[in-house]
Amino acid sequence: MADAVRPPRVPTFQKFYQALHGRLPFPWQARLAKHVGEQESWPREVGVPTGLGKTSCLDIAIWWLASQADRCPHRRTAPTRIWWLVNRRILVDSTYDHAVKIRDALQDPAGLGVEGAAAKVLGAVADRLRSLSSDHRADPLEVIRLRGGVTSERPTDPSSPAVVLSTIPMYGSRLLFRGYGSGRLMRPVDAALAGTDSLLLIDEAHLARHLRSLLPSLADSASCTSSILNTARSQPQVVALTATGDAVGEERFDLDEEDERHPIVRKRLDARKPLEIREESGGAGLRLAEAATRLLRTEPHATASCLVFANTPDTARAVFDRLRTTFSNAKADIVLLTGRMREREARDIRERILDSSNGMAATRERTVARAKHFIVVATQTLEVGADIDGEYMVTEACGVRALTQRLGRLNRLGCFSNARGIYVHLPAPRRKGRRAKDGPRWPVYGREPETVLERLKNAADGQGVSVGPRDVARVLGDPGDDPGRAPEIVPGLLWEWVKTTTPPKDEAPVEPYFSGISGPDYRVSLIWRAHLPEEEERLWPRASDREAVEIPLSEVREVLGRGGKETQVKRLAFDGLTIEDIDLAQVRPGDTLVFPSDQGQYDEFGWNPRSTSAVVDMSLISHGLPLDAQAIGRLLAPRAQRALPREFRELIKMALGEVEDHDEIDKGEQREAVTRLRDVLLEQDAPEGWTSSEWDEAIRDLELEVVQTPKEVPRLPKAQTTSAQARSDELDERSLGPSATELDPHGRAVAARAESIGTRLGVEPELNDVVSRAGRWHDIGKADPRFQRWLKADPGFRPSADGDRLLAKSGTPPHLWEAMRRSSGWPAKGRHENLSARLARRWIASRNELEPSLADLLLHLIISHHGHGRPLVRPAVDGTEETLRGIIAGTQFEVSANLAVIDWDQPARFRRLNNSFGPWGLALLETILRQADHSVSAGARVAELEVSS
């Protein structure tokens, strides 16, 4: 491989920041960048107050990575992936917007209007970042947001720089090989990307103390004899970003005298934030709404913005409902924001909050008069991640850390001379079974609100209490929250989680290990669909995080189980494809449940168990229409007692070729029926909950050819699907490609890409050679004549004596894939990698040139390249007595082709490799090969490399 071109010289952080943002960094930002660059490590905590540009830690981490791009990978200490972690789902996510801005500026400075010297600075950083990746034509930086429990997003290449924005549960579950939203077979990949070569920037890290404690205990439980990467990048590096942390001395980075002299910093530190204390009785919803009304009516003829913080979604909903009866639409724009919203509804709320004229963005032009009051009722979802600035604020009683964050959204920039807040303290709710000696306890915050009230009253005068940035720590004192304890990690437990192919029944849940025993974050994801498959049928289109909302498992059980009756629900199976019908009691944390769209329990502001309105099936907008009478009926007549009009039923039957009395219908008549169905649907009013533009978009561009796939609903797909369906390793759909691909060139291309990834990560040459060999031979089991018949769509194919051009990928349409398999004779659930490993084992035995540990690794990487073999590849029903002939390194070997034979050596091999490289190190080696295979299969152009044998 040719040596990479030496990247351009790295610019200073100050020049990089100024090129990005058009201004110099604050003194603390420049000082932190200098510290990180010189010390090659971060302080344990960055304790800068909210409102002073804490998201610039992303800029520093990206610049630091670029600054080391010319180092030998073995010496690089800056991690390739930068994770920004928060403890709750963020819907107004200024950090994500910040990351996207950096990505776009690096990729195309001119597109953002950056020219001249600034463009050269950004170009130099971009070139340095690209040089780290195995593909120098790749984007300099990936930005990925893990929104909820249903997702297939992940960095595409372990050597490519990436920013990943995630919640604590999404990260923690991935770290422990049980990733929410990870298909069962992709869990090792997600674990490797979370557990190696990663910098964790934990926003308001006091909310993630269990995760911070978990990381060192995992290292102790998974000791290994060999590291894949150098010490600095073998395990996650953790940085706490919190103004209310507990580190002292050199472990904590804070403002200094130079910052105090900076005019903008000083203005924000001196921001006026008087807080009125009100002790009330009665319902929280009523009292919080009354306080907000009182603030907004202080100046009868003025309009203002007001934030109302509630501690629970139920209280927030009650405040929202009451305020809507108090203020007319002409007087106030009122929105509700909780973490229980899908992207579709959250997008509208986000746009209203960040509107430059009437919203609450910190960047809003204050010389523009508001047309009416703007009120945001929110839960803790706005405490972090949101760069918003309110004139007034009302907050329910809470803990020290939460109040500090909420106050950071009041007069954030110090520009409102009339800024005011009200702290509403209500008695703790009574709970059955609680003893008097236990004392009062409030939801979420336990006993701490009692302490906060006492400290506020002690600091108050007749006008309330001043809680600006300079005063808040003195007034509120040290936090008194108790996160409780988390269970202890033991090696045996970790070993069970690492076995991702065959997880043990009733295994220990991972949530308590990063959320704690007292309040584990047990959640499930909910999606709503017009078409619900029957059990063991496949969900179409596949579930997406954009259509999902996460709800506490206990609440879902309570809502669905009312009345004491046994309830069945539809759950997405482990493969992420098929549906299984289960009892409500069988639902597990991290599950995805699929509801009919006419079931309700969701409205324009999110999860609402009282709502009976139909829910928009978001999958239809981008993917197409299921040709199912019940599904279309849910769209056109949800919860109505009338049946789908006869005209629609007849058109659906005609479109599917289903006619009565044995009449024949030709393709032309079917197409006419499809065209008529589309036109009639376009003539309908938009269904309940849909906008006219959404309905038009969903129907207008439908294909006029019916797609019918085994175990999936017949449908009319969109002509140009904007969100491609992720391929599944489970059904060997990775063997589908844009066009047919020959087996030998594919193996060489994967070997070249895998070697390039490993080289840029710093994998030692001996190991990298094994990974490359595995890439070269991973698909040779596809030489089986049955698999070739499947790929070639030729049931009569027989290998000839003079050799045939064997295929690795088929260009056949996906909807014909299963029918082709049946006609080929390849057994259902048969794994070609089993045959590849058998051939490789014969080569190892014949050459005897690999050390036993490297031979183990070679076989495991081949066996596991679709996620199986951890620790066992399950057999297929296969009675063949045929043999398979395959060529490795110029020598032909022959093995049994019977896929019912189990490799009983694999579990012990898997155990030995985990002991040698550690769970995350082994998973990283698997990831290098698997993502190389994925990128080549997706059509990436890779220079072919002959791998020496």
Short mmCIF file of C-alpha atoms in Angstrom, two decimals, residues 328-607:
data_model
loop_
_atom_site.label_atom_id
_atom_site.label_comp_id
_atom_site.label_asym_id
_atom_site.label_seq_id
_atom_site.Cartn_x
_atom_site.Cartn_y
_atom_site.Cartn_z
CA SER A 328 -56.55 32.50 24.05
CA ASN A 329 -54.61 31.69 20.90
CA ALA A 330 -54.51 35.39 20.16
CA LYS A 331 -52.82 36.16 23.50
CA ALA A 332 -50.27 33.37 23.79
CA ASP A 333 -48.51 30.66 21.85
CA ILE A 334 -48.18 27.72 24.26
CA VAL A 335 -46.20 24.55 23.60
CA LEU A 336 -45.57 21.40 25.59
CA LEU A 337 -42.23 19.62 25.40
CA THR A 338 -41.44 16.32 27.09
CA GLY A 339 -39.12 13.48 26.19
CA ARG A 340 -42.12 11.43 25.06
CA MET A 341 -42.37 12.76 21.53
CA ARG A 342 -41.52 11.45 18.09
CA GLU A 343 -39.31 13.38 15.73
CA ARG A 344 -42.29 14.48 13.58
CA GLU A 345 -44.05 16.29 16.40
CA ALA A 346 -40.84 17.43 18.10
CA ARG A 347 -39.71 19.09 14.87
CA ASP A 348 -42.71 21.44 14.92
CA ILE A 349 -42.20 22.32 18.61
CA ARG A 350 -38.48 22.84 18.06
CA GLU A 351 -39.11 25.24 15.18
CA ARG A 352 -41.51 27.26 17.31
CA ILE A 353 -39.08 27.44 20.25
CA LEU A 354 -36.16 28.45 18.03
CA ASP A 355 -38.17 30.88 15.86
CA SER A 356 -36.11 34.05 15.39
CA SER A 357 -39.08 36.36 15.91
CA ASN A 358 -41.47 34.82 18.41
CA GLY A 359 -39.46 31.94 19.88
CA MET A 360 -37.05 31.64 22.80
CA ALA A 361 -33.67 30.96 21.16
CA ALA A 362 -30.72 32.68 22.83
CA THR A 363 -29.84 34.07 19.40
CA ARG A 364 -33.27 35.70 18.93
CA GLU A 365 -33.16 39.33 17.81
CA ARG A 366 -34.49 41.19 20.85
CA THR A 367 -35.34 44.36 18.95
CA VAL A 368 -38.19 42.46 17.27
CA ALA A 369 -41.42 42.87 19.26
CA ARG A 370 -43.35 39.69 20.00
CA ALA A 371 -46.81 39.34 18.52
CA LYS A 372 -47.97 37.53 21.69
CA HIS A 373 -46.69 35.73 24.77
CA PHE A 374 -44.63 32.62 24.18
CA ILE A 375 -44.90 29.92 26.87
CA VAL A 376 -42.94 26.65 26.93
CA VAL A 377 -44.04 24.00 29.41
CA ALA A 378 -41.35 21.38 29.75
CA THR A 379 -39.93 18.61 31.87
CA GLN A 380 -36.22 18.07 32.52
CA THR A 381 -35.70 17.69 28.76
CA LEU A 382 -34.93 21.44 28.55
CA GLU A 383 -32.50 21.47 31.49
CA VAL A 384 -29.58 20.49 29.26
CA GLY A 385 -28.73 20.79 25.60
CA ALA A 386 -31.00 23.76 24.86
CA ASP A 387 -29.54 27.18 24.12
CA ILE A 388 -32.69 29.11 25.05
CA ASP A 389 -33.21 32.35 26.94
CA GLY A 390 -36.43 33.19 28.79
CA GLU A 391 -37.54 36.42 30.40
CA TYR A 392 -39.62 34.62 33.02
CA MET A 393 -39.39 31.20 34.58
CA VAL A 394 -41.59 29.12 36.87
CA THR A 395 -40.21 25.92 38.34
CA GLU A 396 -41.63 23.16 40.46
CA ALA A 397 -39.60 22.33 43.59
CA CYS A 398 -36.55 20.26 42.68
CA GLY A 399 -32.97 19.46 43.66
CA VAL A 400 -29.88 21.69 43.72
CA ARG A 401 -28.47 20.48 40.43
CA ALA A 402 -31.79 20.65 38.56
CA LEU A 403 -32.53 24.17 39.84
CA THR A 404 -29.06 25.32 38.81
CA GLN A 405 -29.68 24.05 35.28
CA ARG A 406 -33.18 25.53 35.07
CA LEU A 407 -31.90 28.91 36.16
CA GLY A 408 -29.36 28.67 33.33
CA ARG A 409 -32.28 29.11 30.90
CA LEU A 410 -33.53 32.29 32.61
CA ASN A 411 -31.92 35.50 31.31
CA ARG A 412 -29.15 33.30 29.97
CA LEU A 413 -27.24 36.09 28.21
CA GLY A 414 -27.94 38.80 30.77
CA CYS A 415 -29.99 40.95 28.38
CA PHE A 416 -33.36 41.07 30.21
CA SER A 417 -33.58 43.72 32.92
CA ASN A 418 -37.08 42.50 33.82
CA ALA A 419 -36.14 38.84 34.27
CA ARG A 420 -37.88 37.06 37.16
CA GLY A 421 -38.55 33.56 38.38
CA ILE A 422 -40.95 31.82 40.78
CA TYR A 423 -40.05 28.70 42.74
CA VAL A 424 -43.23 26.79 43.63
CA HIS A 425 -42.88 24.42 46.57
CA LEU A 426 -45.74 21.98 47.19
CA PRO A 427 -46.04 19.31 49.89
CA ALA A 428 -44.70 15.90 48.98
CA PRO A 429 -47.47 13.62 47.69
CA ARG A 430 -48.70 10.95 50.03
CA ARG A 431 -47.86 7.42 49.05
CA LYS A 432 -49.35 4.20 50.30
CA GLY A 433 -47.13 2.17 52.53
CA ARG A 434 -44.77 5.03 53.40
CA ARG A 435 -44.00 5.27 57.08
CA ALA A 436 -44.01 8.62 58.87
CA LYS A 437 -40.42 8.22 60.03
CA ASP A 438 -39.28 7.98 56.39
CA GLY A 439 -40.10 11.67 56.00
CA PRO A 440 -41.54 13.41 52.94
CA ARG A 441 -40.28 12.38 49.51
CA TRP A 442 -40.94 14.10 46.20
CA PRO A 443 -41.05 12.38 42.80
CA VAL A 444 -37.67 12.35 41.02
CA TYR A 445 -35.84 14.34 43.73
CA GLY A 446 -36.55 12.43 46.95
CA ARG A 447 -36.01 14.59 50.07
CA GLU A 448 -33.84 17.24 48.44
CA PRO A 449 -36.63 19.81 47.71
CA GLU A 450 -37.07 20.23 51.47
CA THR A 451 -33.39 21.23 51.80
CA VAL A 452 -33.56 23.52 48.77
CA LEU A 453 -36.58 25.35 50.22
CA GLU A 454 -34.82 25.90 53.53
CA ARG A 455 -31.69 27.28 51.85
CA LEU A 456 -33.67 29.59 49.58
CA LYS A 457 -35.64 30.98 52.53
CA ASN A 458 -32.46 31.53 54.54
CA ALA A 459 -30.95 33.56 51.71
CA ALA A 460 -34.12 35.53 50.88
CA ASP A 461 -35.05 39.06 51.78
CA GLY A 462 -38.42 40.71 51.35
CA GLN A 463 -38.02 40.74 47.57
CA GLY A 464 -37.02 37.09 47.16
CA VAL A 465 -33.53 35.75 46.55
CA SER A 466 -30.88 36.53 43.94
CA VAL A 467 -29.72 33.38 42.18
CA GLY A 468 -27.57 34.71 39.35
CA PRO A 469 -24.52 32.70 38.22
CA ARG A 470 -22.29 34.35 40.86
CA ASP A 471 -24.75 33.64 43.68
CA VAL A 472 -26.39 30.33 42.89
CA ALA A 473 -23.72 28.02 44.34
CA ARG A 474 -23.53 30.05 47.57
CA VAL A 475 -27.32 30.14 47.97
CA LEU A 476 -28.09 26.53 47.13
CA GLY A 477 -25.03 24.92 48.68
CA ASP A 478 -23.86 21.42 47.98
CA PRO A 479 -26.22 19.00 46.24
CA GLY A 480 -27.89 16.48 48.48
CA ASP A 481 -29.09 14.01 45.91
CA ASP A 482 -28.31 10.37 46.48
CA PRO A 483 -28.04 8.29 43.31
CA GLY A 484 -28.16 5.10 45.35
CA ARG A 485 -25.95 2.25 44.36
CA ALA A 486 -25.53 0.11 41.30
CA PRO A 487 -25.01 -3.66 41.37
CA GLU A 488 -21.49 -4.98 41.15
CA ILE A 489 -20.12 -6.15 37.84
CA VAL A 490 -18.68 -9.66 38.02
CA PRO A 491 -16.85 -11.51 35.22
CA GLY A 492 -19.50 -14.23 34.95
CA LEU A 493 -22.24 -11.69 34.35
CA LEU A 494 -20.22 -9.86 31.70
CA TRP A 495 -19.54 -13.18 30.00
CA GLU A 496 -23.29 -13.80 29.65
CA TRP A 497 -23.81 -10.40 27.99
CA VAL A 498 -20.92 -10.95 25.60
CA LYS A 499 -22.68 -14.04 24.21
CA THR A 500 -24.80 -12.03 21.79
CA THR A 501 -25.75 -14.81 19.36
CA THR A 502 -27.39 -17.00 21.97
CA PRO A 503 -28.30 -14.77 24.94
CA PRO A 504 -29.27 -16.80 27.98
CA LYS A 505 -32.93 -16.96 28.96
CA ASP A 506 -33.91 -14.56 31.77
CA GLU A 507 -30.50 -12.89 31.69
CA ALA A 508 -29.74 -10.01 34.05
CA PRO A 509 -30.90 -6.64 32.69
CA VAL A 510 -28.15 -4.13 31.97
CA GLU A 511 -30.05 -0.99 33.06
CA PRO A 512 -29.24 -1.05 36.80
CA TYR A 513 -25.52 -1.02 36.02
CA PHE A 514 -25.67 2.45 34.47
CA SER A 515 -28.89 3.77 36.08
CA GLY A 516 -28.66 2.35 39.59
CA ILE A 517 -30.77 -0.05 41.60
CA SER A 518 -33.13 2.55 43.06
CA GLY A 519 -34.15 4.06 39.75
CA PRO A 520 -33.18 1.88 36.78
CA ASP A 521 -34.24 3.35 33.49
CA TYR A 522 -36.53 0.55 32.28
CA ARG A 523 -38.05 1.78 29.04
CA VAL A 524 -39.66 0.43 25.91
CA SER A 525 -40.08 1.99 22.47
CA LEU A 526 -43.50 2.40 20.91
CA ILE A 527 -44.34 2.81 17.24
CA TRP A 528 -47.71 3.13 15.53
CA ARG A 529 -48.47 1.45 12.19
CA ALA A 530 -51.48 1.24 9.87
CA HIS A 531 -50.51 -2.34 8.99
CA LEU A 532 -49.70 -4.81 11.76
CA PRO A 533 -48.13 -8.10 10.65
CA GLU A 534 -49.24 -11.41 12.03
CA GLU A 535 -46.89 -13.34 14.29
CA GLU A 536 -43.61 -14.34 12.58
CA GLU A 537 -44.34 -12.04 9.65
CA ARG A 538 -41.90 -9.25 8.93
CA LEU A 539 -42.61 -5.64 9.72
CA TRP A 540 -42.58 -3.43 6.63
CA PRO A 541 -40.98 -0.99 6.44
CA ARG A 542 -38.51 -1.70 9.21
CA ALA A 543 -38.74 0.24 12.42
CA SER A 544 -37.00 3.60 12.56
CA ASP A 545 -36.00 5.78 15.50
CA ARG A 546 -37.81 8.70 13.86
CA GLU A 547 -41.18 7.05 14.46
CA ALA A 548 -40.45 5.79 17.98
CA VAL A 549 -41.12 7.23 21.41
CA GLU A 550 -39.61 5.86 24.63
CA ILE A 551 -41.94 5.32 27.60
CA PRO A 552 -41.23 3.83 31.04
CA LEU A 553 -42.08 0.15 31.02
CA SER A 554 -44.10 0.45 34.23
CA GLU A 555 -46.33 3.12 32.71
CA VAL A 556 -46.94 1.11 29.54
CA ARG A 557 -47.97 -1.88 31.64
CA GLU A 558 -50.25 0.30 33.75
CA VAL A 559 -51.95 1.95 30.77
CA LEU A 560 -52.41 -1.19 28.69
CA GLY A 561 -53.29 -3.42 31.63
CA ARG A 562 -56.13 -1.34 33.05
CA GLY A 563 -59.14 -3.39 34.00
CA GLY A 564 -57.06 -6.36 35.09
CA LYS A 565 -57.56 -8.20 31.81
CA GLU A 566 -54.80 -10.14 30.09
CA THR A 567 -53.47 -8.09 27.23
CA GLN A 568 -51.49 -9.19 24.22
CA VAL A 569 -49.14 -6.88 22.36
CA LYS A 570 -47.03 -7.11 19.24
CA ARG A 571 -43.29 -6.98 19.86
CA LEU A 572 -40.44 -6.63 17.40
CA ALA A 573 -38.40 -9.82 17.65
CA PHE A 574 -34.65 -9.99 18.33
CA ASP A 575 -33.89 -9.98 14.62
CA GLY A 576 -35.43 -6.52 14.29
CA LEU A 577 -37.56 -7.81 11.42
CA THR A 578 -40.33 -10.14 12.50
CA ILE A 579 -43.27 -9.67 14.86
CA GLU A 580 -44.17 -11.85 17.82
CA ASP A 581 -47.39 -11.79 19.83
CA ILE A 582 -46.73 -11.83 23.58
CA ASP A 583 -48.53 -11.18 26.84
CA LEU A 584 -48.02 -7.74 28.33
CA ALA A 585 -46.23 -9.30 31.30
CA GLN A 586 -43.54 -10.64 28.94
CA VAL A 587 -42.45 -7.19 27.75
CA ARG A 588 -38.80 -6.50 28.60
CA PRO A 589 -36.80 -3.28 28.91
CA GLY A 590 -35.53 -2.17 25.53
CA ASP A 591 -38.33 -3.90 23.61
CA THR A 592 -40.11 -2.25 20.70
CA LEU A 593 -43.90 -2.57 20.69
CA VAL A 594 -45.99 -1.99 17.58
CA PHE A 595 -49.47 -0.48 18.02
CA PRO A 596 -52.23 -0.04 15.44
CA SER A 597 -52.39 3.57 14.33
CA ASP A 598 -56.06 3.85 15.34
CA GLN A 599 -55.31 2.82 18.94
CA GLY A 600 -54.53 6.42 19.89
CA GLN A 601 -52.67 7.23 23.14
CA TYR A 602 -50.60 9.88 21.34
CA ASP A 603 -51.34 13.43 20.20
CA GLU A 604 -49.52 16.43 18.69
CA PHE A 605 -47.56 16.93 21.93
CA GLY A 606 -46.54 13.31 22.46
CA TRP A 607 -47.57 10.31 24.54
#
